[in-house]
Coordinates of C-alpha atoms and ligand atoms in Angstrom, one line a residue:
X27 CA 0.5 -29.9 -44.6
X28 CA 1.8 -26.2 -44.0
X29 CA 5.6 -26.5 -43.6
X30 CA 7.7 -28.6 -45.4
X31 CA 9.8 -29.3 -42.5
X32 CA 8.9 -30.8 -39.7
X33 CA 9.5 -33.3 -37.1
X34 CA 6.9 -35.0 -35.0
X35 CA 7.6 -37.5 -32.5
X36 CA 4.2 -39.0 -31.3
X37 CA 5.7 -41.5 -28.8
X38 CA 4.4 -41.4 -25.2
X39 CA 8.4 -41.1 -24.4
X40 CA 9.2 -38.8 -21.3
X41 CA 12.2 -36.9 -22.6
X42 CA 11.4 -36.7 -26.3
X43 CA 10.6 -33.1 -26.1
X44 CA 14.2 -32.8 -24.4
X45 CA 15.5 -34.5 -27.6
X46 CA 13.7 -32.2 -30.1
X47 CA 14.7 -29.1 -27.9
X48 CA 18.0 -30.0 -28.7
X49 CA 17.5 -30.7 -32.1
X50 CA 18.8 -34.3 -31.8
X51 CA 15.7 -36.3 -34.1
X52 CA 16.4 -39.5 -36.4
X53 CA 13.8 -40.2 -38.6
X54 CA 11.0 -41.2 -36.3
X55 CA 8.7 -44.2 -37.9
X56 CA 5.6 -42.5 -36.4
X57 CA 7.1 -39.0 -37.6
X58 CA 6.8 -37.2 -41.0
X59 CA 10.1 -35.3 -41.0
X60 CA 9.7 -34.2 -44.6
X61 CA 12.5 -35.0 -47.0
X62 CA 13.6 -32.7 -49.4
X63 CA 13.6 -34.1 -53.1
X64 CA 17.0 -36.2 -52.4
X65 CA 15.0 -37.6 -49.8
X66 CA 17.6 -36.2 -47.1
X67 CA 16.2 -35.2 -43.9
X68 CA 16.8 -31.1 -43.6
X69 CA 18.6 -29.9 -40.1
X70 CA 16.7 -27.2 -38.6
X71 CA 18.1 -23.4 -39.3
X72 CA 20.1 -22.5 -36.7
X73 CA 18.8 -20.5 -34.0
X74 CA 19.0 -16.4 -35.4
X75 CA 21.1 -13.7 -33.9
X76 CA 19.4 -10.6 -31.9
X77 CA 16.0 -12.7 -31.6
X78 CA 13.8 -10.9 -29.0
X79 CA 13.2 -12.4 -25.4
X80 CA 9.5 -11.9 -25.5
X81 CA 8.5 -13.9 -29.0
X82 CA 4.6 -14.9 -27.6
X83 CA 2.9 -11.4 -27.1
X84 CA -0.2 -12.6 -29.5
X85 CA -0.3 -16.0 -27.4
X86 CA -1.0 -19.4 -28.2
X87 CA -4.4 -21.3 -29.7
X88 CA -5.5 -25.0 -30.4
X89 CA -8.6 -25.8 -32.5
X90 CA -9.8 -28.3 -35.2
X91 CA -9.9 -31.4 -32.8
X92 CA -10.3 -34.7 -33.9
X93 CA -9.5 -38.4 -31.8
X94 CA -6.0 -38.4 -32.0
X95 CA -5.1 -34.6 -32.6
X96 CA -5.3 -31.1 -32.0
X97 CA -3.6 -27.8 -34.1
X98 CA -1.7 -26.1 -32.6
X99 CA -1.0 -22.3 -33.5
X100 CA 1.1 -19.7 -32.2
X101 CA 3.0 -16.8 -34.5
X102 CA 6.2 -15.5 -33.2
X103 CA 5.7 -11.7 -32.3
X104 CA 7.9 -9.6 -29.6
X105 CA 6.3 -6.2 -31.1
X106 CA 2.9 -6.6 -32.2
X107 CA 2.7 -3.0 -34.1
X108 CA 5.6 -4.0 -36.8
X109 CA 4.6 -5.9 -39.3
X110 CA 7.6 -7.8 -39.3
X111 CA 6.3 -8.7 -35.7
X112 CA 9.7 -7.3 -34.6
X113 CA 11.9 -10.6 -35.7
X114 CA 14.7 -10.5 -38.1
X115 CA 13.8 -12.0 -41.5
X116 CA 14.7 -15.2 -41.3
X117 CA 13.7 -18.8 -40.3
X118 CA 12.6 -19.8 -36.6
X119 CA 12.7 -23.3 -35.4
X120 CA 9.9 -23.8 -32.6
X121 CA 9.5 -26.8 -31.1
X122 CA 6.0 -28.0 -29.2
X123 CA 5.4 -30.3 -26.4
X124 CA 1.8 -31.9 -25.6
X125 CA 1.7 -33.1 -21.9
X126 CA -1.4 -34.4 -20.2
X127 CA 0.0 -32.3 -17.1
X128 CA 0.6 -28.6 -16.2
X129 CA 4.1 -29.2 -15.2
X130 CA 4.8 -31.4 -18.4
X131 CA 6.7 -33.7 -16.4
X132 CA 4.4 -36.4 -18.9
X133 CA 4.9 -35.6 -22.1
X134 CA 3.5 -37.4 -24.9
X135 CA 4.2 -35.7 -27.8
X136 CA 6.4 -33.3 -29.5
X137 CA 7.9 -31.9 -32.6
X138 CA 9.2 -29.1 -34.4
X139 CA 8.7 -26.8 -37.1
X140 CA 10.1 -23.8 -38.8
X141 CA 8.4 -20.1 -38.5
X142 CA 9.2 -19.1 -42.0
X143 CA 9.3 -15.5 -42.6
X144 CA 7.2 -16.0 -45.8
X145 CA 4.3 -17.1 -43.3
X146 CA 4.4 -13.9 -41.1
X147 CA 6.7 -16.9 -38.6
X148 CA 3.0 -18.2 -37.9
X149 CA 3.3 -21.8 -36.7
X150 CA 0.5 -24.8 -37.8
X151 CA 1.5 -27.6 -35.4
X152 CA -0.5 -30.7 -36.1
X153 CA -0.4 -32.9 -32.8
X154 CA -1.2 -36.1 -33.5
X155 CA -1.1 -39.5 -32.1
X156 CA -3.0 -38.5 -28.7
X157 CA -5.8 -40.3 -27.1
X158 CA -9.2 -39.7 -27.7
X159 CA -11.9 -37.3 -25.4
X160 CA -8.5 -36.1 -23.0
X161 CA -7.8 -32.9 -21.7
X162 CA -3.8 -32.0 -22.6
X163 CA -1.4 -29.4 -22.0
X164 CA 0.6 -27.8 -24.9
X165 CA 2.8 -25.3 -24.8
X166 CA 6.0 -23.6 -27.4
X167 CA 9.5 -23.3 -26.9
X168 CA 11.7 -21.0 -29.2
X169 CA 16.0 -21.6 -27.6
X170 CA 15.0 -21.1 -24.0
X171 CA 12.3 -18.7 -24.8
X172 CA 9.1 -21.0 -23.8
X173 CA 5.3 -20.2 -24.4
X174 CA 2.9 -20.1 -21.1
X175 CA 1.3 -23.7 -21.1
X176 CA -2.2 -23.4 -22.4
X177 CA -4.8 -26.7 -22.3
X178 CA -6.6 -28.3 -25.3
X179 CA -8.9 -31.4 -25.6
X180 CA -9.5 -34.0 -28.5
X181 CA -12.8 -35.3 -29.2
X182 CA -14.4 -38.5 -28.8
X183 CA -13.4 -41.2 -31.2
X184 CA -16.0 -41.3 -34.3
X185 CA -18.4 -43.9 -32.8
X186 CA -18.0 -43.0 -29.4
X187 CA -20.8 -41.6 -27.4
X188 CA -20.1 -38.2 -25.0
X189 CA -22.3 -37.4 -22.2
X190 CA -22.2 -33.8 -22.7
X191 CA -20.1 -30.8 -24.6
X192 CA -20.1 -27.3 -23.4
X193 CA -18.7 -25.0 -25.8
X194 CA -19.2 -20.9 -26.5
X195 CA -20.5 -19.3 -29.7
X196 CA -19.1 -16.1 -30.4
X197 CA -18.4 -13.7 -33.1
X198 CA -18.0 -9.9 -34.2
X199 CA -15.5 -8.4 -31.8
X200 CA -15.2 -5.6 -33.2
X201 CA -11.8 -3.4 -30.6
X202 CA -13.0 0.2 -31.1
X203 CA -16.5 -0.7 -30.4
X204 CA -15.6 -1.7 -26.4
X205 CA -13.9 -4.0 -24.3
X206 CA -13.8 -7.6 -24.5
X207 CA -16.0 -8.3 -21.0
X208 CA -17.8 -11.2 -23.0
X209 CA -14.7 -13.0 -22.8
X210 CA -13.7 -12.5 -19.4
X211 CA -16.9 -14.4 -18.3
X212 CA -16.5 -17.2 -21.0
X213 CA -13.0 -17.8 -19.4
X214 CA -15.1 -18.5 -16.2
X215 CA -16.9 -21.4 -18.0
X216 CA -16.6 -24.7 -18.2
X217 CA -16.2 -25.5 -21.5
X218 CA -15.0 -28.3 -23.8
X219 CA -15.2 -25.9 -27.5
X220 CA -15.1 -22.8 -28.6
X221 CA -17.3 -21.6 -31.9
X222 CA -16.3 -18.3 -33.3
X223 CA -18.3 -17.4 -36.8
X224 CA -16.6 -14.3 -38.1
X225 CA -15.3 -11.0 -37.6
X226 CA -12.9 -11.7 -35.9
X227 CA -10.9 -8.6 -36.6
X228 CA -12.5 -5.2 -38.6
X229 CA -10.8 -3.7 -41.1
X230 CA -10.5 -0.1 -39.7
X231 CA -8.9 1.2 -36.4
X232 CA -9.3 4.3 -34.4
X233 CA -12.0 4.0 -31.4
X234 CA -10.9 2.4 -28.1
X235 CA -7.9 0.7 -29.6
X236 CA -4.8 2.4 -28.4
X237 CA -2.5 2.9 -30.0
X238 CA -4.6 3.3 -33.0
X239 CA -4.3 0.9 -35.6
X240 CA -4.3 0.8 -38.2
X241 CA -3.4 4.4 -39.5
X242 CA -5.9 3.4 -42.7
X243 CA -8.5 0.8 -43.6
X244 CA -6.4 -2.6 -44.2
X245 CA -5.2 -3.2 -47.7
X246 CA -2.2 -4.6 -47.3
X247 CA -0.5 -8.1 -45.9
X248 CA 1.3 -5.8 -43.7
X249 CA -2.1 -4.1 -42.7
X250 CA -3.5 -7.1 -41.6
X251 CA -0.8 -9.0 -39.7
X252 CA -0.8 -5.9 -37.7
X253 CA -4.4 -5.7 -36.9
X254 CA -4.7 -9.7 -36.1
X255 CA -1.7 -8.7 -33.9
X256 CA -3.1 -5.5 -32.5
X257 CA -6.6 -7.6 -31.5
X258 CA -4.5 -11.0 -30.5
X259 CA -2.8 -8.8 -28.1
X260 CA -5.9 -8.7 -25.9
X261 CA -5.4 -10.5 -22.5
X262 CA -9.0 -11.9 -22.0
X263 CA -8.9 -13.3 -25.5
X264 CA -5.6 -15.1 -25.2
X265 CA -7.0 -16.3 -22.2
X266 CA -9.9 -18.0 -23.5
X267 CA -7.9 -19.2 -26.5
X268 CA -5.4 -20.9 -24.3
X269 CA -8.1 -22.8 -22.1
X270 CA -10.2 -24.8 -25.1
X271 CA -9.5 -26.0 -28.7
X272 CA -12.0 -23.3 -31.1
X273 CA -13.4 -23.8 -34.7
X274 CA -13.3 -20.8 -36.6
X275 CA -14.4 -19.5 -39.7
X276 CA -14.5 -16.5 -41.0
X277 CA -17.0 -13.9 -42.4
X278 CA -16.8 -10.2 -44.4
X279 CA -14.7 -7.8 -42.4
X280 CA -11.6 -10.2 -42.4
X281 CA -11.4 -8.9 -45.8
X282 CA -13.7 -5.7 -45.8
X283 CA -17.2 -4.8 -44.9
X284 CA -20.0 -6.7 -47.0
X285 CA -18.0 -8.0 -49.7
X286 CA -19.1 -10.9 -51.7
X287 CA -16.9 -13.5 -53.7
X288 CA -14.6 -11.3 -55.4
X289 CA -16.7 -8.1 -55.5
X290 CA -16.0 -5.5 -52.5
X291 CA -18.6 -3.7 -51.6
X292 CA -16.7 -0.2 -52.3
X293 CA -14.4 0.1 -55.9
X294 CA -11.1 -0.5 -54.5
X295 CA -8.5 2.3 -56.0
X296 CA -5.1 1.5 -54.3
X297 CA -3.9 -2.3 -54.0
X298 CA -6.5 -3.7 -56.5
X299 CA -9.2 -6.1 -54.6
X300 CA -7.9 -9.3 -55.7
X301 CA -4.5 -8.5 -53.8
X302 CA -6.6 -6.9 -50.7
X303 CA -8.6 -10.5 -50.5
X304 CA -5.5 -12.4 -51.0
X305 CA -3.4 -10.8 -48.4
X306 CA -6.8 -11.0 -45.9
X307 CA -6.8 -14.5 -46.6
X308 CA -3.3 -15.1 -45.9
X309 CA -3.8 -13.2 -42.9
X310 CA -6.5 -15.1 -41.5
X311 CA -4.5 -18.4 -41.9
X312 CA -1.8 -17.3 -39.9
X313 CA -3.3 -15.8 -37.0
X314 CA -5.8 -19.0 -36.2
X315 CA -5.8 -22.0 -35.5
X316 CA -7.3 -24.3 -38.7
X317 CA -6.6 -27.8 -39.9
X318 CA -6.9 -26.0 -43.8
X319 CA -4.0 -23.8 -46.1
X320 CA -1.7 -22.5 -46.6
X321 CA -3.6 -20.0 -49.3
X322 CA -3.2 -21.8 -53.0
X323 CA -1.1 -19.5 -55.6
X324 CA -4.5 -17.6 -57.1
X325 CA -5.5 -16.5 -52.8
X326 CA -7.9 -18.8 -52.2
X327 CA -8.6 -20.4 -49.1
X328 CA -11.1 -23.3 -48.7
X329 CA -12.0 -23.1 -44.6
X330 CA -15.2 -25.2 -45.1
X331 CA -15.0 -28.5 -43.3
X332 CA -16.7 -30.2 -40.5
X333 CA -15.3 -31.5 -36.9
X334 CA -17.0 -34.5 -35.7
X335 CA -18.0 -35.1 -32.2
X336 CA -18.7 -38.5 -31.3
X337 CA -22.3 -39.9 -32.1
X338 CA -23.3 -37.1 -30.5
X339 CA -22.4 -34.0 -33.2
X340 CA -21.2 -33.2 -36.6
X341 CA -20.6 -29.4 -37.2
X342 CA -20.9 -28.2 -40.9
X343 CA -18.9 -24.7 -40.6
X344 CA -19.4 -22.9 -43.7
X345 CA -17.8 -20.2 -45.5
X346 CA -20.4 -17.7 -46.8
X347 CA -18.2 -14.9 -48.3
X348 CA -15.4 -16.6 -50.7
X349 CA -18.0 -18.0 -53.1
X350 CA -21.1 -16.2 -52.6
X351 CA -22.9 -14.0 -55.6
X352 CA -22.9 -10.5 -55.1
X353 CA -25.5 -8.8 -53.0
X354 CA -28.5 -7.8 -55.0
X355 CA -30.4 -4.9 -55.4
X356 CA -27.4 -2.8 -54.2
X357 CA -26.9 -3.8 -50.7
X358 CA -29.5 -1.5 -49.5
X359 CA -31.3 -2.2 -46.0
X360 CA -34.6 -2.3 -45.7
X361 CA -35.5 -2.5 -49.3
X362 CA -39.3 -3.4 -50.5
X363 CA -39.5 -6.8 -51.1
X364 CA -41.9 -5.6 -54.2
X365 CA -38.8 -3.8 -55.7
X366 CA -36.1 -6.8 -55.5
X367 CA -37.5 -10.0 -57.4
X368 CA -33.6 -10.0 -58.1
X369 CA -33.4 -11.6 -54.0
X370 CA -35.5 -14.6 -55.6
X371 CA -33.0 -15.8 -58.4
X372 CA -32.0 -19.4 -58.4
X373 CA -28.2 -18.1 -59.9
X374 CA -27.8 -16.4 -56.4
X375 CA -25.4 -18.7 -54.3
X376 CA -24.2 -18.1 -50.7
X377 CA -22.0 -21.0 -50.5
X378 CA -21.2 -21.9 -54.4
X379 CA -22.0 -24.7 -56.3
X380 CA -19.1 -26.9 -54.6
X381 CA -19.4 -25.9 -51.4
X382 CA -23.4 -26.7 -51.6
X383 CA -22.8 -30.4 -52.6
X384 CA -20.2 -30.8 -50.4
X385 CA -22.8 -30.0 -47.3
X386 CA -25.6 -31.7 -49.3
X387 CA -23.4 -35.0 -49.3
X388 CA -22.6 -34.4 -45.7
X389 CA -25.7 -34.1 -44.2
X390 CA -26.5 -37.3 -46.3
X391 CA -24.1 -39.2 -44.5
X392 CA -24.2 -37.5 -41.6
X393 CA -25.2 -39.6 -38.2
X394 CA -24.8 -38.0 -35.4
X395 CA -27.8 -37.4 -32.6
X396 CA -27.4 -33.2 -33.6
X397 CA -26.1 -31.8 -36.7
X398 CA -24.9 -28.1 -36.3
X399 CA -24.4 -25.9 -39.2
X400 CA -22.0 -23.4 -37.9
X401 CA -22.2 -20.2 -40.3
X402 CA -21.9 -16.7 -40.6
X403 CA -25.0 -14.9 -41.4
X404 CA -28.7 -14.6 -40.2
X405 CA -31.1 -17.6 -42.2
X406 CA -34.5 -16.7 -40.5
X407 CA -36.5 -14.6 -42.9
X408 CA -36.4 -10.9 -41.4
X409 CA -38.9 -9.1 -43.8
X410 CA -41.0 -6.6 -42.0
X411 CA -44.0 -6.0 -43.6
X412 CA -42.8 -5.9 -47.1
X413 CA -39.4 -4.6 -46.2
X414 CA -36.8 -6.7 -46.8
X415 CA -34.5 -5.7 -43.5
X416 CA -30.9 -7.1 -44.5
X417 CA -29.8 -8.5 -48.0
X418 CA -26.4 -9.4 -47.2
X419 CA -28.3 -12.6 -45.4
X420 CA -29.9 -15.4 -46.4
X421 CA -33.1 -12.8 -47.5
X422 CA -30.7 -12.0 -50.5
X423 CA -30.3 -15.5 -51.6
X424 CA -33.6 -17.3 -51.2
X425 CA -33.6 -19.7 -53.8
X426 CA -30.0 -20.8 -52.3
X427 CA -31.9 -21.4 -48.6
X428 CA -34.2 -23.4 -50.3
X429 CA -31.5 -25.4 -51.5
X430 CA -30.2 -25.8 -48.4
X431 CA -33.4 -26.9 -46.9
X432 CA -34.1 -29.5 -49.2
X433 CA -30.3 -31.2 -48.6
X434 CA -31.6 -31.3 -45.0
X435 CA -35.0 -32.2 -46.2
X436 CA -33.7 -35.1 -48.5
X437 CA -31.5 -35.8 -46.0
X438 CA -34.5 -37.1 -43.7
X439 CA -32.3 -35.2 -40.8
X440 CA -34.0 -33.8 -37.6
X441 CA -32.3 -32.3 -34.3
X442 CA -30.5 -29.7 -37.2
X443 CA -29.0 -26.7 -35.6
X444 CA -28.3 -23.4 -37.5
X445 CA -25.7 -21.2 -35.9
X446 CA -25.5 -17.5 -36.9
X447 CA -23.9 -14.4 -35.8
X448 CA -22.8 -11.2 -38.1
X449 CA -25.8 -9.1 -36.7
X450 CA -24.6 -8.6 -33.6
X451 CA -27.9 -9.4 -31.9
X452 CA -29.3 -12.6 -30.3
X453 CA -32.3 -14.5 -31.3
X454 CA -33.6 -18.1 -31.8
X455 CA -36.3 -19.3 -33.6
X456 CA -37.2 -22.4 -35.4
X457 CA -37.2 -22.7 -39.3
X458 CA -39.2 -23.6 -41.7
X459 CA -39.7 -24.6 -45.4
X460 CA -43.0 -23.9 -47.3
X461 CA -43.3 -27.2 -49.4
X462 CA -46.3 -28.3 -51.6
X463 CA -48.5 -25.8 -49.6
X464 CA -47.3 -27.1 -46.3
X465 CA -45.1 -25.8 -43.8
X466 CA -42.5 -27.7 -43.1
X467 CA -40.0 -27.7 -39.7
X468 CA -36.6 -27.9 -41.3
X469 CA -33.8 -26.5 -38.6
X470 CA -33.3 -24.6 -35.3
X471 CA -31.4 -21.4 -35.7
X472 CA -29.7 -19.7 -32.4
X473 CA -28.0 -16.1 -33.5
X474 CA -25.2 -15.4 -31.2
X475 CA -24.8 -11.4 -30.3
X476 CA -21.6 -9.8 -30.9
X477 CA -18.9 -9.7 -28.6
X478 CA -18.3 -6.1 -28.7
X479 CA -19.2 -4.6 -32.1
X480 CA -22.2 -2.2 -32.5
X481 CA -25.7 -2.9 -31.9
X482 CA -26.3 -2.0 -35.5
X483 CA -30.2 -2.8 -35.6
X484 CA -30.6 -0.9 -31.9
X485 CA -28.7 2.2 -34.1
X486 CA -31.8 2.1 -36.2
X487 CA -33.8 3.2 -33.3
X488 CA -36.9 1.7 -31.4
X489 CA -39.0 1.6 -34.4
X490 CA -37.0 -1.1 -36.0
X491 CA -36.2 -2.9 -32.7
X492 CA -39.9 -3.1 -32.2
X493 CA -40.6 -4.0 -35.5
X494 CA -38.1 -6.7 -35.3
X495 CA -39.4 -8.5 -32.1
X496 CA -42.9 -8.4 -33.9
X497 CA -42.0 -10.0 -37.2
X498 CA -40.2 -12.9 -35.8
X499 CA -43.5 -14.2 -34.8
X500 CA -41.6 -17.7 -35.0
X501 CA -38.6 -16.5 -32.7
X502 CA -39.0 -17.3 -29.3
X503 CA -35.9 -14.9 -28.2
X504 CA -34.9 -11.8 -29.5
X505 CA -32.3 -9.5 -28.2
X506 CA -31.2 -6.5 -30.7
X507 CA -29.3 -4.4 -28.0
X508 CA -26.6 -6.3 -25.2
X509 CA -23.4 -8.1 -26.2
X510 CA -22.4 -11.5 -25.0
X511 CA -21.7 -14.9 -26.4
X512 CA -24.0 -18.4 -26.6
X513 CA -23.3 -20.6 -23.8
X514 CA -24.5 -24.1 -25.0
X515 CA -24.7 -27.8 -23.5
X516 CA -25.2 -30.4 -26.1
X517 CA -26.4 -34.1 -24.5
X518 CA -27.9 -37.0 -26.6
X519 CA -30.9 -35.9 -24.9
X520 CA -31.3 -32.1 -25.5
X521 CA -29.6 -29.1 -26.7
X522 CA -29.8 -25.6 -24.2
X523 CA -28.2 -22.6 -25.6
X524 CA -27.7 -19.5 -22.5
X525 CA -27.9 -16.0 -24.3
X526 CA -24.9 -14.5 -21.9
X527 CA -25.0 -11.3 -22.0
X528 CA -22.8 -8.7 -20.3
X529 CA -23.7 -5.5 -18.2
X530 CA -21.6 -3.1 -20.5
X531 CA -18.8 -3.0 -23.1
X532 CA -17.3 -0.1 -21.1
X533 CA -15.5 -2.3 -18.3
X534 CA -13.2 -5.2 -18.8
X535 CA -15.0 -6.9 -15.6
X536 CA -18.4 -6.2 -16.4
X537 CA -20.5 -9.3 -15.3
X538 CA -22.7 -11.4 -18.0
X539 CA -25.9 -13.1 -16.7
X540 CA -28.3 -15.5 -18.3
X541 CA -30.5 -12.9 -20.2
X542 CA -32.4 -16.1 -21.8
X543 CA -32.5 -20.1 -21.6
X544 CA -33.6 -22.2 -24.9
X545 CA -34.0 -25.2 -24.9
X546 CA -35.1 -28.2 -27.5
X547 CA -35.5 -31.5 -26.7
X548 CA -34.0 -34.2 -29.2
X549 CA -36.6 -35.0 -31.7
X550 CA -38.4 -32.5 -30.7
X551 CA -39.5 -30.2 -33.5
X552 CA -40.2 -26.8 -31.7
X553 CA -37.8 -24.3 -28.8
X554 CA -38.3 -23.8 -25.9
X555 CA -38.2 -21.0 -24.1
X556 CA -37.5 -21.4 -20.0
Ligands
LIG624 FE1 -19.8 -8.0 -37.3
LIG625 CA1 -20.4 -9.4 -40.6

């Protein structure tokens, strides 16, 4: 799926990974060692000259797991500041192992592949043929250089039940805005999943990041792979990264602040947009860990998919940016909902015509106890008074959350839960849908803070923090000031999301307490607040 070369031994066989280290593989039943159009097995490149000794600086990540198999993802970096990464341009084989112990004297699977310049030397290690609902060890080997061993689960098998998953929701971590304290307490979890919904890198430097990078706003391929680096280089993130698989997506300032489809939100005057969003994208896919890509030849990227756990949960994670409509009424905040009718248009799509069917049909078929639609940006309606606070959100494209509550609707599903982040506050309410006259509980939205970026409604001042608080009359937590993370614990029997939120962005080891507990009972139709 993203290099054409690869070998993948699945056999429980102690020794195998000696046998790929040494680049001895025959053509493995089980494997997929791709032929090239002969249908002749290709040797790995040889080894390169000069290759640094210190090829994992931006760590190691798993994510998208399913029964029988994790990804696994590293890229091959000795100097995270050059956008080469520091390595000659030329071909890297890597090979994996998958133990199910720390000291991998068990190994049960292992393979190669090649970190192709072309790719930034990223690596998209499918490991498959693993048992289902087990903890494993993974870890990289490059020569003699090896990776530090880092721990990754699958999931149930389909129709398998789970007693409980603890994962993390996460998103906007935003360097120059302060230290990533959020994740030192999330490594102190116990956690089965982590859920990051976008903004995973900003598109501007400066701040606390030292040293400052990058010089300019990203534009270029180059740009990015050496912000993705500069953030990856973070201790307490590779930490959390290498201690539970995570399911990603993405939302604007991976590409650029509040852009929409193929419309930035700024005229672009240097690389031309379409290049900027290209080499974003390709970005993107080679810092994380995704079961999707390569990009296609025009840049796109489809992320959108869902990862099944058991009976107990489907998540639907969504990409709101690559197909949305543009923002209407210019973007503004706090616009009078009197002066933008525009907001109400049924031509204004958040996810795009395809996208939208594709989650329609799934939530049809879907049959799990909860079903989680993980996405980037805020659903409950935020009007104050007649002000319409944010039309970047779901407030911008009203006729397309209708649309999305009727697939749920239609899709007779209850126990639906809305993740959101982008806002970088916390809240939960529940939602509703105003059908024939009658309102109507559709879903159960919890909005994770940010990690680190600014408060950006506390910058508005206490007027519109207050003014917040009051118009979510529905909400039963709102929280437009600390930084943290969801901590969340899914049973067949009820779903409890912990706001976590930490004492400052200031200090590394800054504490995070339980600033909030909501609960909601399956079948229930209303949260809780403990
Ligand atoms: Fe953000
Ligand atoms: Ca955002």
């Amino acid at each position: 799926m993203t290099t054409p070369r690869r070998t993948v031994l699945a056999a429980g066989v102690v020794g195998v990974a000696t046998a790929a280290l040494a680049g001895c593989s025959g053509d493995d039943a089980a494997g997929s060692r791709a032929k090239g159009p002969s249908g002749v097995s290709k040797p790995p490149p040889p080894l390169p000259d000069g290759l640094p000794d210190d090829l994992f600086t931006i760590g190691v990540a798993s994510g998208d797991p399913l029964p029988d198999s994790v990804m696994l993802w590293t890229r091959l970096v000795a100097d995270p500041l050059a956008p080469s990464g520091g390595l000659p341009a030329k071909p890297v084989p890597v090979t994996w192992e998958v133990a199910t112990d720390e000291g991998f004297d068990a190994v049960v699977a292992a393979g190669s592949e090649v970190a192709e310049p072309r790719w930034g030397h990223s690596v998209h290690a499918d490991a498959t043929g693993l048992d289902p609902n087990t903890w494993y060890w993974y870890r990289f080997s490059v020569g003699a250089t090896q990776s530090v061993p880092a721990r990754t689960r699958t999931m149930p098998a389909f129709d398998a039940t789970l007693d409980t998953l603890r994962m993390a929701v996460a998103s906007c971590q935003e360097f120059n805005s302060g230290t990533y304290a959020a994740y030192g307490a999330m490594a102190e979890d116990d956690l089965d999943l982590v859920v990051f919904l976008g903004d995973y890198i900003y598109e501007h430097g400066g701040g606390l990041m030292e040293p400052k990078v990058p010089p300019r706003v990203t534009e270029t391929l180059d740009d990015y792979r050496v912000q993705y680096a500069a953030y990856k280089r973070n201790p307490l993130l590779q930490r959390v990264h290498r201690q539970v698989p995570w399911v990603v997506t993405w939302d604007d300032h991976e590409v650029g602040n509040n852009y929409a489809g193929k419309v930035p939100q700024e005229p672009e005057s240097t690389t031309g947009y379409a290049n900027r969003r290209s080499a974003a994208y390709q970005a993107y896919w080679e810092h994380m860990p995704i079961r999707t890509g390569p990009p296609e030849a025009d840049g796109s990227l489809q992320i959108y998919r869902s990862v099944r756990v058991g009976t107990l949960a489907e998540f639907f994670v969504l990409d709101g940016r690559q197909y949305r409509s543009d923002q209407v009424c210019g973007d503004r905040l706090a616009v009078p909902a009197s002066a933008c009718p525009e907001r109400l248009e049924a031509s204004q799509t958040m996810l795009g015509a395809e996208q939208e069917q594709w989650l329609a049909d799934g939530l049809a078929a879907n049959d799990t106890t909860w079903t989680v639609i993980a996405q980037q940006t805020v659903v409950f309606p935020l009007v104050l008074n007649d002000l319409v606070l944010n039309l970047d959100q779901w407030d911008g494209y009203v006729a397309a959350r209708e649309r999305m509550f009727d697939a749920i609707i239609d899709a007779d599903r209850e126990n639906v839960v809305v993740l959101s982040g982008d806002i970088h506050s916390g809240g939960a309410s529940d939602l509703f849908a105003e059908r024939n006259g009658t309102r109507v509980p559709v879903a159960h939205e919890f909005v994770s803070t940010s990690i680190s970026s600014l408060s950006i409604i506390a910058e508005l001042g206490p007027d519109v923090v207050q003014l917040v608080e009051q118009v979510a009359e529905d909400a039963v937590y709102v929280n437009a000031e600390d930084h943290g993370y969801c901590r969340v614990t899914i049973t067949p029997e009820g779903w409890t999301t912990e706001f976590m939120t930490v004492a400052n962005v200031s200090d590394d080891d800054a504490p995070a307490t339980v600033d909030a507990t909501v609960e909601l009972t399956a079948g229930a139709r209303k949260l809780v607040r403990r």
